[in-house]
């Protein structure tokens, strides 16, 4: 992560030669997010959700604050407010997703959260009054169909509270992506500083919740109970799935469209399945393999549609 990642103005959308330079880091975010399901399952229980969220963010926050202290001082009041607002949205996403996964099946969770691919372009239509290309919407629909097939192997359960929470999480993801692209103050600011403020706001929310009785084990107690395996999982969630992921997302959304970012991040269920096959011994059926192909085809088609529209 270097200072050169910070650019005052977004790169024009009509620069197809640079498209892959933006797409590859976003795809890598989808990969680590897909692997995060296994990592989180290994260190989180229904009674430690808030504590793990506090630890996940607090591990990287001091490093960020020290490394970027000069840039933090350079932020304007408007940039602090904008980044803080993004942090509040981010905290809501993590709370909804974590509690949602606890109260529903992994199959339902992976399918419902992928609806962000559809919600984002529809939200862009409402906000910008600019209709996305039909090819892009078709690509998003193809990707969602692929996710349906990919997750069919586990079967569906009766709709539950967790399903509703995951639906709300998908909506919150859409709001987060759109907010990053629409808040003018954060568009012109340093990405590292904005990431620091955003994560700081989120961990503050989690810490306040953890202080209330009945919210589960305290972060301190959970940290004392962790062994080397749990700490390795926490570091993976903190450094790769949190710090790296949201820094790349903020960097990418200012160089491309929110819909394109969401489409690429929408491959997350595919990578989750790949992690399950490689690390947990899961074996997808014919429908699962067909779904994986459709997800890849849909995202590839969507990228080309976005490039054509930009040109």
PDB file of C-alpha atoms in Angstrom:
ATOM      1  CA  UNK A   1       0.000   0.000   0.000  1.00  0.00           C
ATOM      2  CA  UNK A   2       1.740   3.147  -1.192  1.00  0.00           C
ATOM      3  CA  UNK A   3       1.030   6.834  -1.252  1.00  0.00           C
ATOM      4  CA  UNK A   4       0.821   6.670  -5.034  1.00  0.00           C
ATOM      5  CA  UNK A   5      -2.549   4.959  -4.650  1.00  0.00           C
ATOM      6  CA  UNK A   6      -4.025   8.307  -3.722  1.00  0.00           C
ATOM      7  CA  UNK A   7      -5.262  10.288  -6.740  1.00  0.00           C
ATOM      8  CA  UNK A   8      -7.142  13.542  -6.467  1.00  0.00           C
ATOM      9  CA  UNK A   9      -9.493  12.912  -9.366  1.00  0.00           C
ATOM     10  CA  UNK A  10     -11.002   9.696 -10.769  1.00  0.00           C
ATOM     11  CA  UNK A  11      -9.498   8.221 -13.907  1.00  0.00           C
ATOM     12  CA  UNK A  12     -11.846   8.712 -16.885  1.00  0.00           C
ATOM     13  CA  UNK A  13     -14.070   5.724 -17.561  1.00  0.00           C
ATOM     14  CA  UNK A  14     -12.974   5.742 -21.186  1.00  0.00           C
ATOM     15  CA  UNK A  15      -9.558   4.276 -20.387  1.00  0.00           C
ATOM     16  CA  UNK A  16     -10.087   0.579 -21.205  1.00  0.00           C
ATOM     17  CA  UNK A  17      -6.362  -0.198 -21.167  1.00  0.00           C
ATOM     18  CA  UNK A  18      -6.343   0.544 -17.435  1.00  0.00           C
ATOM     19  CA  UNK A  19      -9.536  -1.376 -16.701  1.00  0.00           C
ATOM     20  CA  UNK A  20      -7.780  -4.553 -15.612  1.00  0.00           C
ATOM     21  CA  UNK A  21      -5.489  -2.586 -13.294  1.00  0.00           C
ATOM     22  CA  UNK A  22      -8.620  -1.660 -11.377  1.00  0.00           C
ATOM     23  CA  UNK A  23     -10.512  -4.927 -11.808  1.00  0.00           C
ATOM     24  CA  UNK A  24      -7.801  -7.310 -10.588  1.00  0.00           C
ATOM     25  CA  UNK A  25      -7.473  -5.825  -7.067  1.00  0.00           C
ATOM     26  CA  UNK A  26     -11.281  -5.806  -6.747  1.00  0.00           C
ATOM     27  CA  UNK A  27     -11.404  -9.458  -7.801  1.00  0.00           C
ATOM     28  CA  UNK A  28      -8.741 -10.218  -5.195  1.00  0.00           C
ATOM     29  CA  UNK A  29     -11.008  -8.588  -2.600  1.00  0.00           C
ATOM     30  CA  UNK A  30     -13.791 -10.950  -3.685  1.00  0.00           C
ATOM     31  CA  UNK A  31     -11.376 -13.878  -3.236  1.00  0.00           C
ATOM     32  CA  UNK A  32     -10.392 -12.968   0.335  1.00  0.00           C
ATOM     33  CA  UNK A  33     -14.002 -12.174   1.235  1.00  0.00           C
ATOM     34  CA  UNK A  34     -14.971 -15.605  -0.058  1.00  0.00           C
ATOM     35  CA  UNK A  35     -12.304 -17.191   2.162  1.00  0.00           C
ATOM     36  CA  UNK A  36     -13.459 -15.085   5.128  1.00  0.00           C
ATOM     37  CA  UNK A  37     -16.473 -17.350   5.714  1.00  0.00           C
ATOM     38  CA  UNK A  38     -14.247 -20.235   6.751  1.00  0.00           C
ATOM     39  CA  UNK A  39     -11.991 -17.967   8.815  1.00  0.00           C
ATOM     40  CA  UNK A  40     -14.898 -16.341  10.647  1.00  0.00           C
ATOM     41  CA  UNK A  41     -16.575 -19.681  11.301  1.00  0.00           C
ATOM     42  CA  UNK A  42     -13.430 -20.892  13.016  1.00  0.00           C
ATOM     43  CA  UNK A  43     -13.269 -18.049  15.549  1.00  0.00           C
ATOM     44  CA  UNK A  44     -16.842 -16.788  16.010  1.00  0.00           C
ATOM     45  CA  UNK A  45     -19.819 -18.115  17.955  1.00  0.00           C
ATOM     46  CA  UNK A  46     -23.244 -16.640  18.618  1.00  0.00           C
ATOM     47  CA  UNK A  47     -21.896 -15.183  21.878  1.00  0.00           C
ATOM     48  CA  UNK A  48     -18.720 -13.617  20.486  1.00  0.00           C
ATOM     49  CA  UNK A  49     -19.940 -11.762  17.376  1.00  0.00           C
ATOM     50  CA  UNK A  50     -19.504  -8.238  18.761  1.00  0.00           C
ATOM     51  CA  UNK A  51     -16.222  -9.080  20.503  1.00  0.00           C
ATOM     52  CA  UNK A  52     -14.697 -10.521  17.314  1.00  0.00           C
ATOM     53  CA  UNK A  53     -15.826  -7.471  15.328  1.00  0.00           C
ATOM     54  CA  UNK A  54     -14.151  -5.173  17.870  1.00  0.00           C
ATOM     55  CA  UNK A  55     -10.930  -7.182  17.712  1.00  0.00           C
ATOM     56  CA  UNK A  56     -11.045  -7.496  13.926  1.00  0.00           C
ATOM     57  CA  UNK A  57     -11.038  -3.736  13.468  1.00  0.00           C
ATOM     58  CA  UNK A  58      -8.933  -2.771  16.483  1.00  0.00           C
ATOM     59  CA  UNK A  59      -5.983  -4.952  15.390  1.00  0.00           C
ATOM     60  CA  UNK A  60      -5.246  -2.827  12.307  1.00  0.00           C
ATOM     61  CA  UNK A  61      -6.496   0.575  13.424  1.00  0.00           C
ATOM     62  CA  UNK A  62      -3.428   1.662  15.494  1.00  0.00           C
ATOM     63  CA  UNK A  63      -1.097   0.746  12.632  1.00  0.00           C
ATOM     64  CA  UNK A  64      -3.160   2.791  10.204  1.00  0.00           C
ATOM     65  CA  UNK A  65      -3.358   5.766  12.537  1.00  0.00           C
ATOM     66  CA  UNK A  66       0.413   5.861  13.095  1.00  0.00           C
ATOM     67  CA  UNK A  67       1.308   5.277   9.440  1.00  0.00           C
ATOM     68  CA  UNK A  68      -1.077   7.934   8.158  1.00  0.00           C
ATOM     69  CA  UNK A  69      -1.031  10.497  10.962  1.00  0.00           C
ATOM     70  CA  UNK A  70       0.233  13.287   8.692  1.00  0.00           C
ATOM     71  CA  UNK A  71      -2.490  12.604   6.129  1.00  0.00           C
ATOM     72  CA  UNK A  72      -5.120  12.419   8.860  1.00  0.00           C
ATOM     73  CA  UNK A  73      -4.190  15.913  10.023  1.00  0.00           C
ATOM     74  CA  UNK A  74      -4.570  17.133   6.438  1.00  0.00           C
ATOM     75  CA  UNK A  75      -8.193  15.990   6.156  1.00  0.00           C
ATOM     76  CA  UNK A  76     -10.796  18.745   6.129  1.00  0.00           C
ATOM     77  CA  UNK A  77     -13.818  18.765   8.408  1.00  0.00           C
ATOM     78  CA  UNK A  78     -16.012  17.714   5.467  1.00  0.00           C
ATOM     79  CA  UNK A  79     -13.733  14.775   4.724  1.00  0.00           C
ATOM     80  CA  UNK A  80     -13.822  13.656   8.366  1.00  0.00           C
ATOM     81  CA  UNK A  81     -17.617  13.813   8.308  1.00  0.00           C
ATOM     82  CA  UNK A  82     -17.839  11.934   5.005  1.00  0.00           C
ATOM     83  CA  UNK A  83     -15.470   9.175   6.104  1.00  0.00           C
ATOM     84  CA  UNK A  84     -17.229   8.928   9.458  1.00  0.00           C
ATOM     85  CA  UNK A  85     -20.574   8.483   7.705  1.00  0.00           C
ATOM     86  CA  UNK A  86     -19.093   5.711   5.562  1.00  0.00           C
ATOM     87  CA  UNK A  87     -17.843   4.069   8.749  1.00  0.00           C
ATOM     88  CA  UNK A  88     -21.325   4.066  10.234  1.00  0.00           C
ATOM     89  CA  UNK A  89     -22.667   2.357   7.102  1.00  0.00           C
ATOM     90  CA  UNK A  90     -19.787  -0.118   7.261  1.00  0.00           C
ATOM     91  CA  UNK A  91     -20.558  -1.013  10.865  1.00  0.00           C
ATOM     92  CA  UNK A  92     -24.155  -1.720   9.868  1.00  0.00           C
ATOM     93  CA  UNK A  93     -23.003  -4.003   7.043  1.00  0.00           C
ATOM     94  CA  UNK A  94     -20.834  -6.084   9.352  1.00  0.00           C
ATOM     95  CA  UNK A  95     -23.461  -6.341  12.063  1.00  0.00           C
ATOM     96  CA  UNK A  96     -26.149  -7.402   9.598  1.00  0.00           C
ATOM     97  CA  UNK A  97     -23.922  -9.899   7.787  1.00  0.00           C
ATOM     98  CA  UNK A  98     -22.455 -11.479  10.905  1.00  0.00           C
ATOM     99  CA  UNK A  99     -25.725 -11.896  12.748  1.00  0.00           C
ATOM    100  CA  UNK A 100     -27.417 -12.895   9.490  1.00  0.00           C
ATOM    101  CA  UNK A 101     -24.984 -15.758   8.869  1.00  0.00           C
ATOM    102  CA  UNK A 102     -25.481 -16.930  12.466  1.00  0.00           C
ATOM    103  CA  UNK A 103     -29.270 -17.120  11.999  1.00  0.00           C
ATOM    104  CA  UNK A 104     -29.523 -18.581   8.488  1.00  0.00           C
ATOM    105  CA  UNK A 105     -27.846 -21.191   6.318  1.00  0.00           C
ATOM    106  CA  UNK A 106     -24.659 -20.428   4.413  1.00  0.00           C
ATOM    107  CA  UNK A 107     -26.559 -21.261   1.205  1.00  0.00           C
ATOM    108  CA  UNK A 108     -29.226 -18.638   1.782  1.00  0.00           C
ATOM    109  CA  UNK A 109     -26.669 -16.092   2.977  1.00  0.00           C
ATOM    110  CA  UNK A 110     -24.483 -16.464  -0.131  1.00  0.00           C
ATOM    111  CA  UNK A 111     -27.463 -16.150  -2.454  1.00  0.00           C
ATOM    112  CA  UNK A 112     -29.133 -13.201  -0.748  1.00  0.00           C
ATOM    113  CA  UNK A 113     -25.969 -11.097  -0.349  1.00  0.00           C
ATOM    114  CA  UNK A 114     -25.270 -11.490  -4.083  1.00  0.00           C
ATOM    115  CA  UNK A 115     -28.387  -9.420  -4.786  1.00  0.00           C
ATOM    116  CA  UNK A 116     -26.134  -6.394  -4.275  1.00  0.00           C
ATOM    117  CA  UNK A 117     -25.262  -6.895  -7.961  1.00  0.00           C
ATOM    118  CA  UNK A 118     -28.858  -6.082  -8.845  1.00  0.00           C
ATOM    119  CA  UNK A 119     -29.552  -3.466  -6.167  1.00  0.00           C
ATOM    120  CA  UNK A 120     -26.571  -1.273  -7.099  1.00  0.00           C
ATOM    121  CA  UNK A 121     -27.390  -0.560 -10.768  1.00  0.00           C
ATOM    122  CA  UNK A 122     -31.049  -0.081  -9.838  1.00  0.00           C
ATOM    123  CA  UNK A 123     -30.038   2.385  -7.124  1.00  0.00           C
ATOM    124  CA  UNK A 124     -27.815   4.195  -9.622  1.00  0.00           C
ATOM    125  CA  UNK A 125     -30.822   4.589 -11.905  1.00  0.00           C
ATOM    126  CA  UNK A 126     -32.798   6.171  -9.058  1.00  0.00           C
ATOM    127  CA  UNK A 127     -29.947   8.495  -8.035  1.00  0.00           C
ATOM    128  CA  UNK A 128     -28.453   9.540 -11.385  1.00  0.00           C
ATOM    129  CA  UNK A 129     -31.502   9.068 -13.644  1.00  0.00           C
ATOM    130  CA  UNK A 130     -29.088   7.420 -16.108  1.00  0.00           C
ATOM    131  CA  UNK A 131     -30.242   4.004 -17.235  1.00  0.00           C
ATOM    132  CA  UNK A 132     -27.521   1.326 -17.192  1.00  0.00           C
ATOM    133  CA  UNK A 133     -26.937  -0.557 -20.455  1.00  0.00           C
ATOM    134  CA  UNK A 134     -29.208  -3.562 -20.963  1.00  0.00           C
ATOM    135  CA  UNK A 135     -26.178  -5.777 -21.459  1.00  0.00           C
ATOM    136  CA  UNK A 136     -24.939  -4.873 -17.974  1.00  0.00           C
ATOM    137  CA  UNK A 137     -28.278  -5.727 -16.379  1.00  0.00           C
ATOM    138  CA  UNK A 138     -28.320  -8.982 -18.331  1.00  0.00           C
ATOM    139  CA  UNK A 139     -24.822  -9.788 -17.079  1.00  0.00           C
ATOM    140  CA  UNK A 140     -25.863  -9.115 -13.487  1.00  0.00           C
ATOM    141  CA  UNK A 141     -28.914 -11.343 -13.879  1.00  0.00           C
ATOM    142  CA  UNK A 142     -26.748 -14.114 -15.361  1.00  0.00           C
ATOM    143  CA  UNK A 143     -24.370 -13.850 -12.391  1.00  0.00           C
ATOM    144  CA  UNK A 144     -27.232 -14.077  -9.897  1.00  0.00           C
ATOM    145  CA  UNK A 145     -28.556 -17.153 -11.738  1.00  0.00           C
ATOM    146  CA  UNK A 146     -25.092 -18.627 -11.427  1.00  0.00           C
ATOM    147  CA  UNK A 147     -25.106 -17.986  -7.679  1.00  0.00           C
ATOM    148  CA  UNK A 148     -28.495 -19.728  -7.419  1.00  0.00           C
ATOM    149  CA  UNK A 149     -27.098 -22.837  -9.131  1.00  0.00           C
ATOM    150  CA  UNK A 150     -23.853 -22.625  -7.177  1.00  0.00           C
ATOM    151  CA  UNK A 151     -25.667 -22.662  -3.845  1.00  0.00           C
ATOM    152  CA  UNK A 152     -28.294 -25.264  -4.748  1.00  0.00           C
ATOM    153  CA  UNK A 153     -26.188 -28.135  -3.453  1.00  0.00           C
ATOM    154  CA  UNK A 154     -26.929 -27.262   0.173  1.00  0.00           C
ATOM    155  CA  UNK A 155     -30.652 -26.790  -0.404  1.00  0.00           C
ATOM    156  CA  UNK A 156     -32.815 -23.912   0.807  1.00  0.00           C
ATOM    157  CA  UNK A 157     -34.214 -23.528   4.294  1.00  0.00           C
ATOM    158  CA  UNK A 158     -37.408 -21.852   5.428  1.00  0.00           C
ATOM    159  CA  UNK A 159     -37.009 -18.036   5.309  1.00  0.00           C
ATOM    160  CA  UNK A 160     -35.832 -16.807   8.689  1.00  0.00           C
ATOM    161  CA  UNK A 161     -34.748 -13.694  10.547  1.00  0.00           C
ATOM    162  CA  UNK A 162     -31.269 -14.328   9.214  1.00  0.00           C
ATOM    163  CA  UNK A 163     -32.547 -14.188   5.630  1.00  0.00           C
ATOM    164  CA  UNK A 164     -34.045 -10.758   6.291  1.00  0.00           C
ATOM    165  CA  UNK A 165     -30.795  -9.585   7.891  1.00  0.00           C
ATOM    166  CA  UNK A 166     -28.793 -10.723   4.850  1.00  0.00           C
ATOM    167  CA  UNK A 167     -31.240  -8.909   2.557  1.00  0.00           C
ATOM    168  CA  UNK A 168     -30.721  -5.745   4.593  1.00  0.00           C
ATOM    169  CA  UNK A 169     -26.961  -6.328   4.414  1.00  0.00           C
ATOM    170  CA  UNK A 170     -27.142  -6.471   0.610  1.00  0.00           C
ATOM    171  CA  UNK A 171     -29.006  -3.159   0.631  1.00  0.00           C
ATOM    172  CA  UNK A 172     -26.436  -1.687   3.030  1.00  0.00           C
ATOM    173  CA  UNK A 173     -23.604  -2.777   0.726  1.00  0.00           C
ATOM    174  CA  UNK A 174     -25.325  -0.957  -2.110  1.00  0.00           C
ATOM    175  CA  UNK A 175     -25.649   2.196  -0.013  1.00  0.00           C
ATOM    176  CA  UNK A 176     -21.973   1.963   0.951  1.00  0.00           C
ATOM    177  CA  UNK A 177     -20.743   1.666  -2.648  1.00  0.00           C
ATOM    178  CA  UNK A 178     -22.971   4.504  -3.848  1.00  0.00           C
ATOM    179  CA  UNK A 179     -22.006   6.731  -0.912  1.00  0.00           C
ATOM    180  CA  UNK A 180     -18.302   6.315  -1.679  1.00  0.00           C
ATOM    181  CA  UNK A 181     -18.896   7.481  -5.237  1.00  0.00           C
ATOM    182  CA  UNK A 182     -21.364  10.282  -4.417  1.00  0.00           C
ATOM    183  CA  UNK A 183     -19.839  12.048  -1.393  1.00  0.00           C
ATOM    184  CA  UNK A 184     -17.710  14.741  -3.048  1.00  0.00           C
ATOM    185  CA  UNK A 185     -15.441  15.297  -0.045  1.00  0.00           C
ATOM    186  CA  UNK A 186     -14.197  11.706   0.059  1.00  0.00           C
ATOM    187  CA  UNK A 187     -13.698  11.531  -3.700  1.00  0.00           C
ATOM    188  CA  UNK A 188     -10.848  14.033  -3.514  1.00  0.00           C
ATOM    189  CA  UNK A 189      -9.175  12.824  -0.317  1.00  0.00           C
ATOM    190  CA  UNK A 190      -6.379  10.394   0.481  1.00  0.00           C
ATOM    191  CA  UNK A 191      -7.613   6.790   0.449  1.00  0.00           C
ATOM    192  CA  UNK A 192      -5.489   5.631   3.392  1.00  0.00           C
ATOM    193  CA  UNK A 193      -6.767   8.398   5.659  1.00  0.00           C
ATOM    194  CA  UNK A 194     -10.363   7.815   4.649  1.00  0.00           C
ATOM    195  CA  UNK A 195      -9.997   4.092   5.302  1.00  0.00           C
ATOM    196  CA  UNK A 196      -8.563   4.828   8.765  1.00  0.00           C
ATOM    197  CA  UNK A 197     -11.421   7.139   9.716  1.00  0.00           C
ATOM    198  CA  UNK A 198     -13.978   4.729   8.299  1.00  0.00           C
ATOM    199  CA  UNK A 199     -12.653   1.754  10.251  1.00  0.00           C
ATOM    200  CA  UNK A 200     -12.285   3.909  13.371  1.00  0.00           C
ATOM    201  CA  UNK A 201     -15.937   4.897  13.191  1.00  0.00           C
ATOM    202  CA  UNK A 202     -16.968   1.267  12.783  1.00  0.00           C
ATOM    203  CA  UNK A 203     -14.906  -0.032  15.707  1.00  0.00           C
ATOM    204  CA  UNK A 204     -16.293   2.770  17.878  1.00  0.00           C
ATOM    205  CA  UNK A 205     -19.817   1.537  17.116  1.00  0.00           C
ATOM    206  CA  UNK A 206     -18.853  -2.044  17.974  1.00  0.00           C
ATOM    207  CA  UNK A 207     -17.122  -0.970  21.197  1.00  0.00           C
ATOM    208  CA  UNK A 208     -20.207   0.945  22.345  1.00  0.00           C
ATOM    209  CA  UNK A 209     -22.422  -2.070  21.645  1.00  0.00           C
ATOM    210  CA  UNK A 210     -19.982  -4.373  23.471  1.00  0.00           C
ATOM    211  CA  UNK A 211     -20.240  -2.162  26.574  1.00  0.00           C
ATOM    212  CA  UNK A 212     -23.945  -2.980  26.970  1.00  0.00           C
ATOM    213  CA  UNK A 213     -24.898  -6.058  29.014  1.00  0.00           C
ATOM    214  CA  UNK A 214     -26.327  -9.019  27.149  1.00  0.00           C
ATOM    215  CA  UNK A 215     -24.266  -8.502  23.971  1.00  0.00           C
ATOM    216  CA  UNK A 216     -22.005 -11.507  24.569  1.00  0.00           C
ATOM    217  CA  UNK A 217     -18.467 -12.029  25.811  1.00  0.00           C
ATOM    218  CA  UNK A 218     -16.192  -9.003  26.144  1.00  0.00           C
ATOM    219  CA  UNK A 219     -13.429  -8.444  23.556  1.00  0.00           C
ATOM    220  CA  UNK A 220     -10.814  -8.793  26.308  1.00  0.00           C
ATOM    221  CA  UNK A 221     -12.166 -12.169  27.460  1.00  0.00           C
ATOM    222  CA  UNK A 222     -12.372 -13.468  23.901  1.00  0.00           C
ATOM    223  CA  UNK A 223      -8.805 -12.328  23.146  1.00  0.00           C
ATOM    224  CA  UNK A 224      -7.509 -14.161  26.230  1.00  0.00           C
ATOM    225  CA  UNK A 225      -9.225 -17.364  25.100  1.00  0.00           C
ATOM    226  CA  UNK A 226      -7.735 -17.230  21.593  1.00  0.00           C
ATOM    227  CA  UNK A 227      -4.962 -19.649  20.672  1.00  0.00           C
ATOM    228  CA  UNK A 228      -2.525 -19.432  17.715  1.00  0.00           C
ATOM    229  CA  UNK A 229      -5.136 -20.764  15.266  1.00  0.00           C
ATOM    230  CA  UNK A 230      -7.753 -18.222  16.329  1.00  0.00           C
ATOM    231  CA  UNK A 231      -5.269 -15.351  16.204  1.00  0.00           C
ATOM    232  CA  UNK A 232      -4.185 -16.412  12.703  1.00  0.00           C
ATOM    233  CA  UNK A 233      -7.819 -16.331  11.598  1.00  0.00           C
ATOM    234  CA  UNK A 234      -8.332 -12.931  13.214  1.00  0.00           C
ATOM    235  CA  UNK A 235      -5.231 -11.480  11.531  1.00  0.00           C
ATOM    236  CA  UNK A 236      -6.472 -12.769   8.170  1.00  0.00           C
ATOM    237  CA  UNK A 237      -9.881 -11.154   8.737  1.00  0.00           C
ATOM    238  CA  UNK A 238      -8.303  -7.904   9.953  1.00  0.00           C
ATOM    239  CA  UNK A 239      -5.480  -7.371   7.473  1.00  0.00           C
ATOM    240  CA  UNK A 240      -6.832  -8.910   4.270  1.00  0.00           C
ATOM    241  CA  UNK A 241     -10.617  -9.021   4.590  1.00  0.00           C
ATOM    242  CA  UNK A 242     -10.943  -5.626   6.299  1.00  0.00           C
ATOM    243  CA  UNK A 243      -7.981  -3.317   5.740  1.00  0.00           C
ATOM    244  CA  UNK A 244      -6.944  -4.434   2.266  1.00  0.00           C
ATOM    245  CA  UNK A 245     -10.496  -5.035   1.059  1.00  0.00           C
ATOM    246  CA  UNK A 246     -12.004  -1.689   1.963  1.00  0.00           C
ATOM    247  CA  UNK A 247      -8.944   0.287   0.930  1.00  0.00           C
ATOM    248  CA  UNK A 248      -9.129  -1.328  -2.532  1.00  0.00           C
ATOM    249  CA  UNK A 249     -12.881  -0.752  -2.708  1.00  0.00           C
ATOM    250  CA  UNK A 250     -12.506   2.958  -1.949  1.00  0.00           C
ATOM    251  CA  UNK A 251      -9.603   3.181  -4.425  1.00  0.00           C
ATOM    252  CA  UNK A 252     -11.486   1.368  -7.200  1.00  0.00           C
ATOM    253  CA  UNK A 253     -14.891   3.015  -6.914  1.00  0.00           C
ATOM    254  CA  UNK A 254     -13.308   6.389  -7.737  1.00  0.00           C
ATOM    255  CA  UNK A 255     -11.786   4.952 -10.936  1.00  0.00           C
ATOM    256  CA  UNK A 256     -14.772   3.038 -12.278  1.00  0.00           C
ATOM    257  CA  UNK A 257     -18.533   2.787 -11.742  1.00  0.00           C
ATOM    258  CA  UNK A 258     -20.219   1.532  -8.548  1.00  0.00           C
ATOM    259  CA  UNK A 259     -22.089  -1.050 -10.640  1.00  0.00           C
ATOM    260  CA  UNK A 260     -18.847  -2.463 -12.025  1.00  0.00           C
ATOM    261  CA  UNK A 261     -17.300  -2.724  -8.552  1.00  0.00           C
ATOM    262  CA  UNK A 262     -20.396  -4.481  -7.213  1.00  0.00           C
ATOM    263  CA  UNK A 263     -20.466  -6.885 -10.158  1.00  0.00           C
ATOM    264  CA  UNK A 264     -16.870  -7.935  -9.527  1.00  0.00           C
ATOM    265  CA  UNK A 265     -17.398  -8.199  -5.778  1.00  0.00           C
ATOM    266  CA  UNK A 266     -20.459 -10.281  -6.595  1.00  0.00           C
ATOM    267  CA  UNK A 267     -18.130 -13.193  -7.461  1.00  0.00           C
ATOM    268  CA  UNK A 268     -17.584 -13.574  -3.697  1.00  0.00           C
ATOM    269  CA  UNK A 269     -19.886 -16.674  -3.437  1.00  0.00           C
ATOM    270  CA  UNK A 270     -17.850 -18.354  -6.171  1.00  0.00           C
ATOM    271  CA  UNK A 271     -14.619 -17.878  -4.225  1.00  0.00           C
ATOM    272  CA  UNK A 272     -16.348 -18.993  -1.037  1.00  0.00           C
ATOM    273  CA  UNK A 273     -17.219 -22.236  -2.804  1.00  0.00           C
ATOM    274  CA  UNK A 274     -13.635 -22.582  -4.043  1.00  0.00           C
ATOM    275  CA  UNK A 275     -12.319 -22.131  -0.486  1.00  0.00           C
ATOM    276  CA  UNK A 276     -14.781 -24.748   0.729  1.00  0.00           C
ATOM    277  CA  UNK A 277     -13.615 -27.229  -1.898  1.00  0.00           C
ATOM    278  CA  UNK A 278      -9.917 -26.622  -1.266  1.00  0.00           C
ATOM    279  CA  UNK A 279      -9.920 -26.282   2.523  1.00  0.00           C
ATOM    280  CA  UNK A 280     -13.108 -27.846   3.868  1.00  0.00           C
ATOM    281  CA  UNK A 281     -13.522 -30.767   1.473  1.00  0.00           C
ATOM    282  CA  UNK A 282     -16.827 -29.590  -0.013  1.00  0.00           C
ATOM    283  CA  UNK A 283     -17.851 -31.238  -3.282  1.00  0.00           C
ATOM    284  CA  UNK A 284     -20.218 -29.289  -5.581  1.00  0.00           C
ATOM    285  CA  UNK A 285     -22.506 -31.159  -7.937  1.00  0.00           C
ATOM    286  CA  UNK A 286     -23.157 -30.571 -11.608  1.00  0.00           C
ATOM    287  CA  UNK A 287     -25.415 -27.599 -10.810  1.00  0.00           C
ATOM    288  CA  UNK A 288     -22.683 -26.028  -8.705  1.00  0.00           C
ATOM    289  CA  UNK A 289     -20.125 -26.285 -11.490  1.00  0.00           C
ATOM    290  CA  UNK A 290     -22.636 -24.839 -13.962  1.00  0.00           C
ATOM    291  CA  UNK A 291     -23.282 -21.976 -11.559  1.00  0.00           C
ATOM    292  CA  UNK A 292     -19.570 -21.217 -11.246  1.00  0.00           C
ATOM    293  CA  UNK A 293     -19.293 -20.978 -15.029  1.00  0.00           C
ATOM    294  CA  UNK A 294     -22.293 -18.644 -15.202  1.00  0.00           C
ATOM    295  CA  UNK A 295     -20.859 -16.353 -12.502  1.00  0.00           C
ATOM    296  CA  UNK A 296     -17.576 -16.056 -14.397  1.00  0.00           C
ATOM    297  CA  UNK A 297     -19.370 -15.537 -17.715  1.00  0.00           C
ATOM    298  CA  UNK A 298     -21.698 -12.919 -16.213  1.00  0.00           C
ATOM    299  CA  UNK A 299     -18.925 -10.864 -14.655  1.00  0.00           C
ATOM    300  CA  UNK A 300     -16.853 -11.029 -17.846  1.00  0.00           C
ATOM    301  CA  UNK A 301     -19.855  -9.913 -19.909  1.00  0.00           C
ATOM    302  CA  UNK A 302     -20.571  -7.115 -17.456  1.00  0.00           C
ATOM    303  CA  UNK A 303     -17.004  -5.833 -17.685  1.00  0.00           C
ATOM    304  CA  UNK A 304     -17.189  -5.683 -21.466  1.00  0.00           C
ATOM    305  CA  UNK A 305     -20.572  -3.939 -21.297  1.00  0.00           C
ATOM    306  CA  UNK A 306     -19.156  -1.333 -18.916  1.00  0.00           C
ATOM    307  CA  UNK A 307     -16.151  -0.755 -21.212  1.00  0.00           C
ATOM    308  CA  UNK A 308     -18.382  -0.382 -24.278  1.00  0.00           C
ATOM    309  CA  UNK A 309     -20.619   2.088 -22.464  1.00  0.00           C
ATOM    310  CA  UNK A 310     -17.584   4.100 -21.320  1.00  0.00           C
ATOM    311  CA  UNK A 311     -16.184   4.310 -24.845  1.00  0.00           C
TER     312      UNK A 311
END
